[in-house]
Amino acid sequence: MSVETITAAPQHGYTADKEALLKRLRRAEGQVRGVARMVDEDAYCIDILTQVSAATKALETVALQLLEDHLAHCVAEAAEQGGPVAQQKLAEASAAIARLVRS
């Protein structure tokens, strides 16, 4: 095993979309700060709920993109290897989907 293999950071499925994901997360962060400001300024409840919904949708979009990338990269790679690694990745993906559905 070479030194390069030991020190190389793992390649995640979302790496190719990292900048787009960070942009979406920054937008969601701004929306959450906006919601906090609205509460601080005693804004109308329905207006605050509308902004909470928008922030939630932004985070759901990020979550779905990460899940899609995880399935296409990590789970697909593990499935090719088979065995316990594949079972673990499938279980992780299943649990992540369950958390998203419940939220």
PDB file of C-alpha atoms in Angstrom, residues 27-102:
ATOM      1  CA  ARG A  27     -29.319  29.810   0.935  1.00  0.00           C
ATOM      2  CA  ALA A  28     -31.074  27.678   3.570  1.00  0.00           C
ATOM      3  CA  GLU A  29     -28.871  29.184   6.266  1.00  0.00           C
ATOM      4  CA  GLY A  30     -29.921  32.663   5.141  1.00  0.00           C
ATOM      5  CA  GLN A  31     -33.570  31.616   5.195  1.00  0.00           C
ATOM      6  CA  VAL A  32     -33.238  30.310   8.764  1.00  0.00           C
ATOM      7  CA  ARG A  33     -31.568  33.563   9.850  1.00  0.00           C
ATOM      8  CA  GLY A  34     -34.455  35.400   8.172  1.00  0.00           C
ATOM      9  CA  VAL A  35     -36.968  33.337  10.144  1.00  0.00           C
ATOM     10  CA  ALA A  36     -35.160  34.180  13.393  1.00  0.00           C
ATOM     11  CA  ARG A  37     -35.203  37.863  12.460  1.00  0.00           C
ATOM     12  CA  MET A  38     -38.928  37.670  11.692  1.00  0.00           C
ATOM     13  CA  VAL A  39     -39.621  36.124  15.104  1.00  0.00           C
ATOM     14  CA  ASP A  40     -37.447  38.764  16.772  1.00  0.00           C
ATOM     15  CA  GLU A  41     -39.387  41.487  14.957  1.00  0.00           C
ATOM     16  CA  ASP A  42     -42.777  39.940  15.858  1.00  0.00           C
ATOM     17  CA  ALA A  43     -43.757  39.246  12.252  1.00  0.00           C
ATOM     18  CA  TYR A  44     -47.130  37.728  11.383  1.00  0.00           C
ATOM     19  CA  CYS A  45     -47.297  33.992  12.180  1.00  0.00           C
ATOM     20  CA  ILE A  46     -48.360  32.919   8.692  1.00  0.00           C
ATOM     21  CA  ASP A  47     -45.481  34.850   7.118  1.00  0.00           C
ATOM     22  CA  ILE A  48     -43.038  33.111   9.460  1.00  0.00           C
ATOM     23  CA  LEU A  49     -44.547  29.705   8.671  1.00  0.00           C
ATOM     24  CA  THR A  50     -44.183  30.424   4.959  1.00  0.00           C
ATOM     25  CA  GLN A  51     -40.479  31.088   5.439  1.00  0.00           C
ATOM     26  CA  VAL A  52     -40.065  27.995   7.635  1.00  0.00           C
ATOM     27  CA  SER A  53     -41.629  25.973   4.832  1.00  0.00           C
ATOM     28  CA  ALA A  54     -39.202  27.451   2.294  1.00  0.00           C
ATOM     29  CA  ALA A  55     -36.197  26.689   4.519  1.00  0.00           C
ATOM     30  CA  THR A  56     -37.458  23.157   5.111  1.00  0.00           C
ATOM     31  CA  LYS A  57     -37.880  22.602   1.365  1.00  0.00           C
ATOM     32  CA  ALA A  58     -34.330  23.868   0.744  1.00  0.00           C
ATOM     33  CA  LEU A  59     -32.903  21.402   3.280  1.00  0.00           C
ATOM     34  CA  GLU A  60     -35.034  18.565   1.889  1.00  0.00           C
ATOM     35  CA  THR A  61     -33.622  19.288  -1.570  1.00  0.00           C
ATOM     36  CA  VAL A  62     -30.080  19.022  -0.193  1.00  0.00           C
ATOM     37  CA  ALA A  63     -30.955  15.804   1.635  1.00  0.00           C
ATOM     38  CA  LEU A  64     -32.433  14.223  -1.480  1.00  0.00           C
ATOM     39  CA  GLN A  65     -29.412  15.179  -3.570  1.00  0.00           C
ATOM     40  CA  LEU A  66     -27.058  13.701  -0.966  1.00  0.00           C
ATOM     41  CA  LEU A  67     -29.137  10.535  -0.827  1.00  0.00           C
ATOM     42  CA  GLU A  68     -29.172  10.223  -4.611  1.00  0.00           C
ATOM     43  CA  ASP A  69     -25.398  10.693  -4.737  1.00  0.00           C
ATOM     44  CA  HIS A  70     -24.913   8.191  -1.909  1.00  0.00           C
ATOM     45  CA  LEU A  71     -26.980   5.558  -3.702  1.00  0.00           C
ATOM     46  CA  ALA A  72     -25.277   6.141  -7.045  1.00  0.00           C
ATOM     47  CA  HIS A  73     -21.774   6.148  -5.614  1.00  0.00           C
ATOM     48  CA  CYS A  74     -21.319   4.510  -2.209  1.00  0.00           C
ATOM     49  CA  VAL A  75     -24.130   1.964  -2.322  1.00  0.00           C
ATOM     50  CA  ALA A  76     -23.516   1.012  -5.957  1.00  0.00           C
ATOM     51  CA  GLU A  77     -19.794   0.548  -5.243  1.00  0.00           C
ATOM     52  CA  ALA A  78     -20.528  -1.582  -2.176  1.00  0.00           C
ATOM     53  CA  ALA A  79     -23.080  -3.643  -4.103  1.00  0.00           C
ATOM     54  CA  GLU A  80     -20.378  -4.501  -6.630  1.00  0.00           C
ATOM     55  CA  GLN A  81     -18.175  -5.762  -3.782  1.00  0.00           C
ATOM     56  CA  GLY A  82     -21.024  -7.670  -2.167  1.00  0.00           C
ATOM     57  CA  GLY A  83     -20.909  -9.247   1.262  1.00  0.00           C
ATOM     58  CA  PRO A  84     -21.182  -7.444   4.601  1.00  0.00           C
ATOM     59  CA  VAL A  85     -20.058  -4.085   3.164  1.00  0.00           C
ATOM     60  CA  ALA A  86     -22.960  -4.109   0.711  1.00  0.00           C
ATOM     61  CA  GLN A  87     -25.397  -5.094   3.445  1.00  0.00           C
ATOM     62  CA  GLN A  88     -24.120  -2.292   5.686  1.00  0.00           C
ATOM     63  CA  LYS A  89     -24.434   0.366   2.963  1.00  0.00           C
ATOM     64  CA  LEU A  90     -27.937  -0.807   2.071  1.00  0.00           C
ATOM     65  CA  ALA A  91     -28.957  -0.694   5.741  1.00  0.00           C
ATOM     66  CA  GLU A  92     -27.514   2.822   6.084  1.00  0.00           C
ATOM     67  CA  ALA A  93     -29.377   4.002   2.988  1.00  0.00           C
ATOM     68  CA  SER A  94     -32.609   2.408   4.176  1.00  0.00           C
ATOM     69  CA  ALA A  95     -32.291   4.094   7.577  1.00  0.00           C
ATOM     70  CA  ALA A  96     -31.554   7.456   5.947  1.00  0.00           C
ATOM     71  CA  ILE A  97     -34.635   7.114   3.719  1.00  0.00           C
ATOM     72  CA  ALA A  98     -36.756   6.228   6.773  1.00  0.00           C
ATOM     73  CA  ARG A  99     -35.503   9.357   8.597  1.00  0.00           C
ATOM     74  CA  LEU A 100     -36.324  11.539   5.600  1.00  0.00           C
ATOM     75  CA  VAL A 101     -39.803  10.088   5.253  1.00  0.00           C
ATOM     76  CA  ARG A 102     -40.541  10.583   8.962  1.00  0.00           C
TER      77      ARG A 102
END
